[in-house]
Coordinates of C-alpha atoms and ligand atoms in Angstrom, one line a residue:
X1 CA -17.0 -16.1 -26.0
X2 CA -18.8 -13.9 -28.4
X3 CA -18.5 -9.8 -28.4
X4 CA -21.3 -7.3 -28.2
X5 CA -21.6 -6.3 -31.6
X6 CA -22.0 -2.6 -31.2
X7 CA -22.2 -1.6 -35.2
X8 CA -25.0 -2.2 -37.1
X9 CA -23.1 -2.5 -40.2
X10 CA -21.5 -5.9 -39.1
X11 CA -19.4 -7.9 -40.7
X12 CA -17.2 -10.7 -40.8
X13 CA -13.3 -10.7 -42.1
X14 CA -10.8 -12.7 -43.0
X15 CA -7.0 -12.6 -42.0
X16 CA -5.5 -10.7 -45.0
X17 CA -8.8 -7.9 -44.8
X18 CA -7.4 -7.3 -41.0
X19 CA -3.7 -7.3 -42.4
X20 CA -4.4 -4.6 -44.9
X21 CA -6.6 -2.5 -42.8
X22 CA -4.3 -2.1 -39.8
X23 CA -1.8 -0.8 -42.9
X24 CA -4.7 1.7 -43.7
X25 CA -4.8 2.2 -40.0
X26 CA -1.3 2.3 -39.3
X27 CA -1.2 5.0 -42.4
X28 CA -3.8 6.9 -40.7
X29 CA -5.9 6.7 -44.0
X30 CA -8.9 5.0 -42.1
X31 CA -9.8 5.4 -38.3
X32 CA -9.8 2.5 -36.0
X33 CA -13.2 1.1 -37.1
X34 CA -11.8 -2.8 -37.3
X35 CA -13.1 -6.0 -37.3
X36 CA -12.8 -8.8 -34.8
X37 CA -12.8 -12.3 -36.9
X38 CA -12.5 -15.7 -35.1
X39 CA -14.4 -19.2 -35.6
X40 CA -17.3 -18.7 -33.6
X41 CA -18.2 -14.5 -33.3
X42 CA -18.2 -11.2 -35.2
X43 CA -17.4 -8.5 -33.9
X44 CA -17.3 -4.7 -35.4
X45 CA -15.1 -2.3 -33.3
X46 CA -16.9 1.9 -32.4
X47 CA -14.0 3.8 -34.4
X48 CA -11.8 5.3 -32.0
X49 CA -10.0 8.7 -32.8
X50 CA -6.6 8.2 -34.7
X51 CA -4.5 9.3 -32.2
X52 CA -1.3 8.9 -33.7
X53 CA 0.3 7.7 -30.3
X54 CA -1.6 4.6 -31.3
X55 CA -0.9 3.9 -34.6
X56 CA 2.4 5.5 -35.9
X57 CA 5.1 2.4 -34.7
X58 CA 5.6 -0.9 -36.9
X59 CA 3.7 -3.5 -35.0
X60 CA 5.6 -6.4 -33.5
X61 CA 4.3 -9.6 -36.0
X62 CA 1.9 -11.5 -33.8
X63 CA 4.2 -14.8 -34.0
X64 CA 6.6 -12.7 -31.8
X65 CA 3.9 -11.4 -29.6
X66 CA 2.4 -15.1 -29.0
X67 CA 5.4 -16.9 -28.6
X68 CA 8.1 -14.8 -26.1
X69 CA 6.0 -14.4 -23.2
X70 CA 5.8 -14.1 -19.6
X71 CA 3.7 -16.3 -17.6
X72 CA 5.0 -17.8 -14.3
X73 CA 1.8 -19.7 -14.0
X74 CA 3.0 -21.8 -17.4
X75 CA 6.7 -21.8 -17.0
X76 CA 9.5 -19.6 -16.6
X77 CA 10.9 -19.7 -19.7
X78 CA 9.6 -17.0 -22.2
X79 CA 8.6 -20.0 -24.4
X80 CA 6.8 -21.8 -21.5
X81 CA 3.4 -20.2 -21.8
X82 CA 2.8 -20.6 -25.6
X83 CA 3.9 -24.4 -25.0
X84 CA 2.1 -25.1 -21.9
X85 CA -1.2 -22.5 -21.4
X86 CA -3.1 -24.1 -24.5
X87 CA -5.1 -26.4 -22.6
X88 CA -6.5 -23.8 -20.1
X89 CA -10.4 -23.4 -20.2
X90 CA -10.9 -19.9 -20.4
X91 CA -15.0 -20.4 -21.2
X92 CA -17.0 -20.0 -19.4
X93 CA -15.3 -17.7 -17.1
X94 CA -16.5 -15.6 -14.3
X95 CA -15.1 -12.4 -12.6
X96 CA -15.5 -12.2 -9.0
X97 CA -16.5 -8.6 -8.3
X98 CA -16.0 -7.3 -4.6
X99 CA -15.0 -4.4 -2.1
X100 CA -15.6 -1.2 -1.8
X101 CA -18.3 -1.3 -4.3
X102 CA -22.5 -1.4 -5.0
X103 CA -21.9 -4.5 -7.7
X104 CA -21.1 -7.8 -5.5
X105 CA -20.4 -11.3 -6.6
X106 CA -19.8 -13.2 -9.6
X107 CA -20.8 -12.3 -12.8
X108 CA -20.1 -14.3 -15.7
X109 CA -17.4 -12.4 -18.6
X110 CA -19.5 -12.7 -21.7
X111 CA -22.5 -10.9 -19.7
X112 CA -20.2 -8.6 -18.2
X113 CA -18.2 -7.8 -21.6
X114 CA -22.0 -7.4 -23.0
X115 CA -21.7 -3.7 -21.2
X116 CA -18.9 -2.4 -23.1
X117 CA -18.0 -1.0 -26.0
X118 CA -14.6 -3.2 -27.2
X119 CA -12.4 -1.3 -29.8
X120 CA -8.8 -1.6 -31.0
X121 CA -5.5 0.7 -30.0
X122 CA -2.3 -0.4 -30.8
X123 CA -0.2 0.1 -27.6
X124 CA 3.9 0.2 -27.0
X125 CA 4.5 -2.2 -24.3
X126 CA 7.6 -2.0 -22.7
X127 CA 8.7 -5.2 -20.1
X128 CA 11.2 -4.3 -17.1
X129 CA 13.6 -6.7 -18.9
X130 CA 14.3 -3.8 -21.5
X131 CA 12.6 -5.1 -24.3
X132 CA 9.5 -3.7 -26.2
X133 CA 6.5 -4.6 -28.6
X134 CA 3.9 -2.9 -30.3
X135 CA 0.9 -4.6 -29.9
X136 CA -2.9 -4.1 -31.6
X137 CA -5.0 -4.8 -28.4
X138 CA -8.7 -5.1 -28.3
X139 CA -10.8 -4.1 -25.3
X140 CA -13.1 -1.9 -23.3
X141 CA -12.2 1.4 -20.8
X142 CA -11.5 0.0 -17.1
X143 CA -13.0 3.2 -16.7
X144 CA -16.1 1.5 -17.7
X145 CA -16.0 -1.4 -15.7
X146 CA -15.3 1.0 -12.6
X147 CA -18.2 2.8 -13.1
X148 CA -20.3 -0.3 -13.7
X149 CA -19.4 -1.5 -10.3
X150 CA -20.0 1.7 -8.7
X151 CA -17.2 2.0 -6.3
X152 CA -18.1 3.8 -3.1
X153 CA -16.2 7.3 -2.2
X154 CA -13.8 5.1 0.6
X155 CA -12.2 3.2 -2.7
X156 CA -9.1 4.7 -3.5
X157 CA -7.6 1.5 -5.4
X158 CA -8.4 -1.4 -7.8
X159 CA -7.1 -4.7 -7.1
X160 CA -7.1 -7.8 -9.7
X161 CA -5.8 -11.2 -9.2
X162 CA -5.4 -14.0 -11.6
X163 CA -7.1 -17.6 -11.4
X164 CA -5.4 -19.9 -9.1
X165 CA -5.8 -23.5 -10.3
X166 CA -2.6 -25.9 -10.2
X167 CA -4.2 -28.3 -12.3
X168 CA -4.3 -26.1 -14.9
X169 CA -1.4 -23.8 -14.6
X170 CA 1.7 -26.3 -13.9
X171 CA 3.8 -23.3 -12.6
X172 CA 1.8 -22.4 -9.4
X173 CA 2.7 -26.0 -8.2
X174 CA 6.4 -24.1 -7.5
X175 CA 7.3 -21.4 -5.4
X176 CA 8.3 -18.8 -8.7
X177 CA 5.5 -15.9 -7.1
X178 CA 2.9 -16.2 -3.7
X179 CA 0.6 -17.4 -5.8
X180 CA -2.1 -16.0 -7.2
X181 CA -0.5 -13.0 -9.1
X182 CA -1.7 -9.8 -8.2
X183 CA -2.1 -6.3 -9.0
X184 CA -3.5 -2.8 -8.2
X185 CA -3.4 0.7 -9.2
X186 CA -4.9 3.7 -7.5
X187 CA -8.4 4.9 -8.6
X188 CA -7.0 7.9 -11.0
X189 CA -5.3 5.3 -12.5
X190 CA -7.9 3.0 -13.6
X191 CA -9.9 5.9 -14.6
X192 CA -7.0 6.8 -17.0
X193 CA -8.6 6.6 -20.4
X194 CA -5.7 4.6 -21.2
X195 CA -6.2 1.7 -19.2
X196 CA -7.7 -0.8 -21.0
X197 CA -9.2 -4.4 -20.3
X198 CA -8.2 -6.4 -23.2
X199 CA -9.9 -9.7 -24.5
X200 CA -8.1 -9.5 -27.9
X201 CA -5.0 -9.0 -29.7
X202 CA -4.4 -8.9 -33.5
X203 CA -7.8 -8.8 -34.1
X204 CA -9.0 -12.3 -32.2
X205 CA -9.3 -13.3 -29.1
X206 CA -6.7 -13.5 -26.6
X207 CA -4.3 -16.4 -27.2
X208 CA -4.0 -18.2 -23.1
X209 CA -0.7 -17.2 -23.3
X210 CA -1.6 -13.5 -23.5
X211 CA -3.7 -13.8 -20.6
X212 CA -7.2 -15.1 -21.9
X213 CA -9.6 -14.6 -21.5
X214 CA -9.4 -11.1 -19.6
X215 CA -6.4 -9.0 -19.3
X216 CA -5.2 -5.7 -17.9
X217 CA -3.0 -3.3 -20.0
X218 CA -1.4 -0.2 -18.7
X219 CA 0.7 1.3 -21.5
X220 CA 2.6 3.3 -19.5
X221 CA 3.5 1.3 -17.1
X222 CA 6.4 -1.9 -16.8
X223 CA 4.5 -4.6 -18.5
X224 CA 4.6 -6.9 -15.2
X225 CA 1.2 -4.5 -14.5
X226 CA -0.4 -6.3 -16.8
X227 CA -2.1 -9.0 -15.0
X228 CA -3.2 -12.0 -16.8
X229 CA -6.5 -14.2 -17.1
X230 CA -8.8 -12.2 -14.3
X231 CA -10.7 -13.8 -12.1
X232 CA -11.0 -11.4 -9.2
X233 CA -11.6 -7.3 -9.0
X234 CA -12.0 -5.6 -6.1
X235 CA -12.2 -2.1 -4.8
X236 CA -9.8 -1.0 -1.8
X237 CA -9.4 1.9 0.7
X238 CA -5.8 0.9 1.0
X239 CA -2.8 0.6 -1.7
X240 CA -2.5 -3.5 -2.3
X241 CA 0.9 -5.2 -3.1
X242 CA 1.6 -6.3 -6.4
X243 CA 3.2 -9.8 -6.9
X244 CA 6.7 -8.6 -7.8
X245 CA 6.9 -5.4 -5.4
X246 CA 6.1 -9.2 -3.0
X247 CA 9.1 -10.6 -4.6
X248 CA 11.2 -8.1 -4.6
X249 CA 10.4 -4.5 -3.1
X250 CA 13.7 -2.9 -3.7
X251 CA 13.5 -3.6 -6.9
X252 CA 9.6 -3.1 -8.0
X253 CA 7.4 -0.8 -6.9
X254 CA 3.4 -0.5 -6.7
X255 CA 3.9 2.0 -9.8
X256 CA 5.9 0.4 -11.9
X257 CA 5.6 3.7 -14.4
X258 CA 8.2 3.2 -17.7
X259 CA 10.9 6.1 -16.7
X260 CA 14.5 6.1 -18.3
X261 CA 15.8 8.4 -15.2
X262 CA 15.2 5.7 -12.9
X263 CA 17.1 2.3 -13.5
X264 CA 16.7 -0.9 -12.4
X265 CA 19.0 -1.8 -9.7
X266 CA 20.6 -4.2 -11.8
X267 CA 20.2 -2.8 -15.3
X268 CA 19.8 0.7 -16.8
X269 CA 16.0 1.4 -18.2
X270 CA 17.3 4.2 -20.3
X271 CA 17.2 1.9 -23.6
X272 CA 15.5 -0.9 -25.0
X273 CA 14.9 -3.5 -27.5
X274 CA 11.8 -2.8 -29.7
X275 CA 11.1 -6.2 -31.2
X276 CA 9.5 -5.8 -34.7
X277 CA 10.0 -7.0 -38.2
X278 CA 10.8 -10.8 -36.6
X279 CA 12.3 -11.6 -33.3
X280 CA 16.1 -11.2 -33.6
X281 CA 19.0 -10.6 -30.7
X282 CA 20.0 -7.5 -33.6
X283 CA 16.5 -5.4 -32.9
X284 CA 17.4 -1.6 -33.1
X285 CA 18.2 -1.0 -29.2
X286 CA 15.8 2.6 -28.7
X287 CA 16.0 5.5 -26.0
X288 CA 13.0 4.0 -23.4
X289 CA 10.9 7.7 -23.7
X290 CA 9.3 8.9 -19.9
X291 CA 6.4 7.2 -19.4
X292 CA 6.6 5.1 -22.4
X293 CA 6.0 8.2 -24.6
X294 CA 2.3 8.5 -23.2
X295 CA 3.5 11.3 -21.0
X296 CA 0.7 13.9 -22.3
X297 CA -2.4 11.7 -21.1
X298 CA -0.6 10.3 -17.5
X299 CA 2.0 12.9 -16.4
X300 CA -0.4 15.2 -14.2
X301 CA -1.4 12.1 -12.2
X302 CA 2.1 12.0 -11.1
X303 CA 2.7 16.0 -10.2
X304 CA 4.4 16.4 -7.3
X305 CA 5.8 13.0 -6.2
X306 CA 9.5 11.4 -6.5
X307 CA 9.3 9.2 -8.7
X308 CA 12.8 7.8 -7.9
X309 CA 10.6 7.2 -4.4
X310 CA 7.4 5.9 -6.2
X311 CA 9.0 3.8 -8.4
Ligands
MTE1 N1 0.2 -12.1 -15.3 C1 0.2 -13.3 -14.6 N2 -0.9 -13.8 -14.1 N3 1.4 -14.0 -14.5 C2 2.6 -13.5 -15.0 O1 3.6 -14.2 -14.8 N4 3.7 -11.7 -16.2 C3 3.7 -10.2 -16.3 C4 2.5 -9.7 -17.0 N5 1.3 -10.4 -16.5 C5 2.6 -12.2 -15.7 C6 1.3 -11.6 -15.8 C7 4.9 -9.8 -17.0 S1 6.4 -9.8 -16.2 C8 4.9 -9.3 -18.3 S2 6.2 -8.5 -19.0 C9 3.6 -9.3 -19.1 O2 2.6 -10.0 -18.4 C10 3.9 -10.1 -20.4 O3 2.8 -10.1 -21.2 P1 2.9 -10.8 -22.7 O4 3.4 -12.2 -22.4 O5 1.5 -10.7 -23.2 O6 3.9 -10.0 -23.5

């Protein structure tokens, strides 16, 4: 897949450039102007304003990131989908647009990614199971993409679902999740400047076990949200059902928003493991903050409702 380049001033970077910029980055001595490297594209990120939300936690190394996954379609085991999602063919890949909206049909990714401007925020990511990373993502708005589809004034919600091929993904040939996975969130939501459709991570492409070769991140949110490799957007009236609230509705909700107040039936979410500086059972256990920390930008969407109820 190649990238837009939207910078004249392209350029092409090895590893250790991208290593010592994110310091820079990280330090807040240079904005978020970065550089996607891979084998077969270029890509130069817009800078994006140093909010220090973004760049002020110790990433998690990328090893850690690529290797303890989740990815029921490759395994239940967190090592399952680095093992087993390699052989996936994420190109060419085409997104199913539909609903509720003026833009209908296929369209294929690298056209569709053509429309958008891709840059870099490094995200907390915090996982129901209590553990966390901190994670350089590269993407576009959804907000963009939401607008590009021009949803009528009936939509209220985005839905997504991931590719459904057994072939390809060994998992779906069990009974794990109603397969395929499947997530929404309600049009505010989307709109979120937060929201962000990744296609990268670490400054290359997505690795298939990170959900290439479009994913969904929603930083303040239970990292479940995140639906993986994207074949299938479409705008509702009503709220959908997510694969896990499926599973299990007592336990997980349509929201899914990180809250320390509310626990887990079976576990507290007041703490977690923040797994940086190499993956160890001895990572520094940290107080889980209300809406993982990105309470100024989400809060008011959220005025007004129990969110012991709307969990
Ligand atoms: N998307 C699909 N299609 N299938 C999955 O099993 N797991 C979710 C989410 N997206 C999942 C998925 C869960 S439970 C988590 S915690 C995150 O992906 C994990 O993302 P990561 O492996 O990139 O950390």
């Amino acid at each position: 897949m190649k990238f837009k380049n939207t910078h004249k001033d392209h350029q092409v970077t090895d590893e250790s450039i991208y290593k010592s910029r994110r310091k820079l980055i990280k330090a807040g001595l240079i904005g978020g102007a970065s550089v996607l490297s891979g084998s077969s594209m270029a890509l130069t990120l817009p800078k994006h304003k140093t909010n220090p939300s973004f760049v002020i936690d110790e990433l998690t190394e990328e090893r850690d990131a690529t290797t303890y996954n989740n990815f029921y379609e490759f395994g239940l085991s967190k090592s399952a989908p680095a093992e087993n999602a390699g052989s996936m063919k994420t190109e060419p890949w085409t997104v199913e647009i539909g609903g509720l909206c003026e833009k209908q049909g296929p369209v294929d990714l690298e056209k569709l990614i053509s429309n958008f401007q891709i840059e870099e925020r490094v995200y907390r990511m915090r996982c129901v199971e209590a553990w966390s990373m901190v994670i350089p993502w590269m993407g576009f708005k959804l907000a963009d993409l939401v607008k590009y589809c021009q949803p009528t004034s009936d939509a209220k919600y985005v839905y997504f679902e991931t590719l459904y091929d057994p072939q390809q993904m060994p998992g779906q040939k069990g009974r794990s999740i109603p397969w395929p996975y499947r997530e929404g969130l309600r049009m505010d939501e989307a709109m979120n400047e937060l929201t962000l459709m990744t296609v990268g991570m670490y400054g290359k492409k997505l690795p298939n076990q990170n959900g290439a070769p479009l994913r969904l991140i929603v930083p303040w949110k239970y990292g479940f949200k995140g639906i993986k490799s994207i074949v299938k957007i479409k705008f509702l009236d009503k709220q959908p059902v997510n694969s896990w609230q499926a599973i299990a509705p007592q336990e997980y909700g349509f929201y899914a928003n990180v809250n320390p107040n509310v626990d887990h039936p079976r576990w507290s979410q007041a703490t977690e493991r923040r797994i940086t500086g190499g993956f160890s059972l001895f990572n520094s256990r940290i107080k889980t903050q209300m809406f993982n920390g990105y309470e100024d930008y989400v809060a008011d969407m959220y005025q007004g409702m129990d969110l012991t109820k709307y969990y």
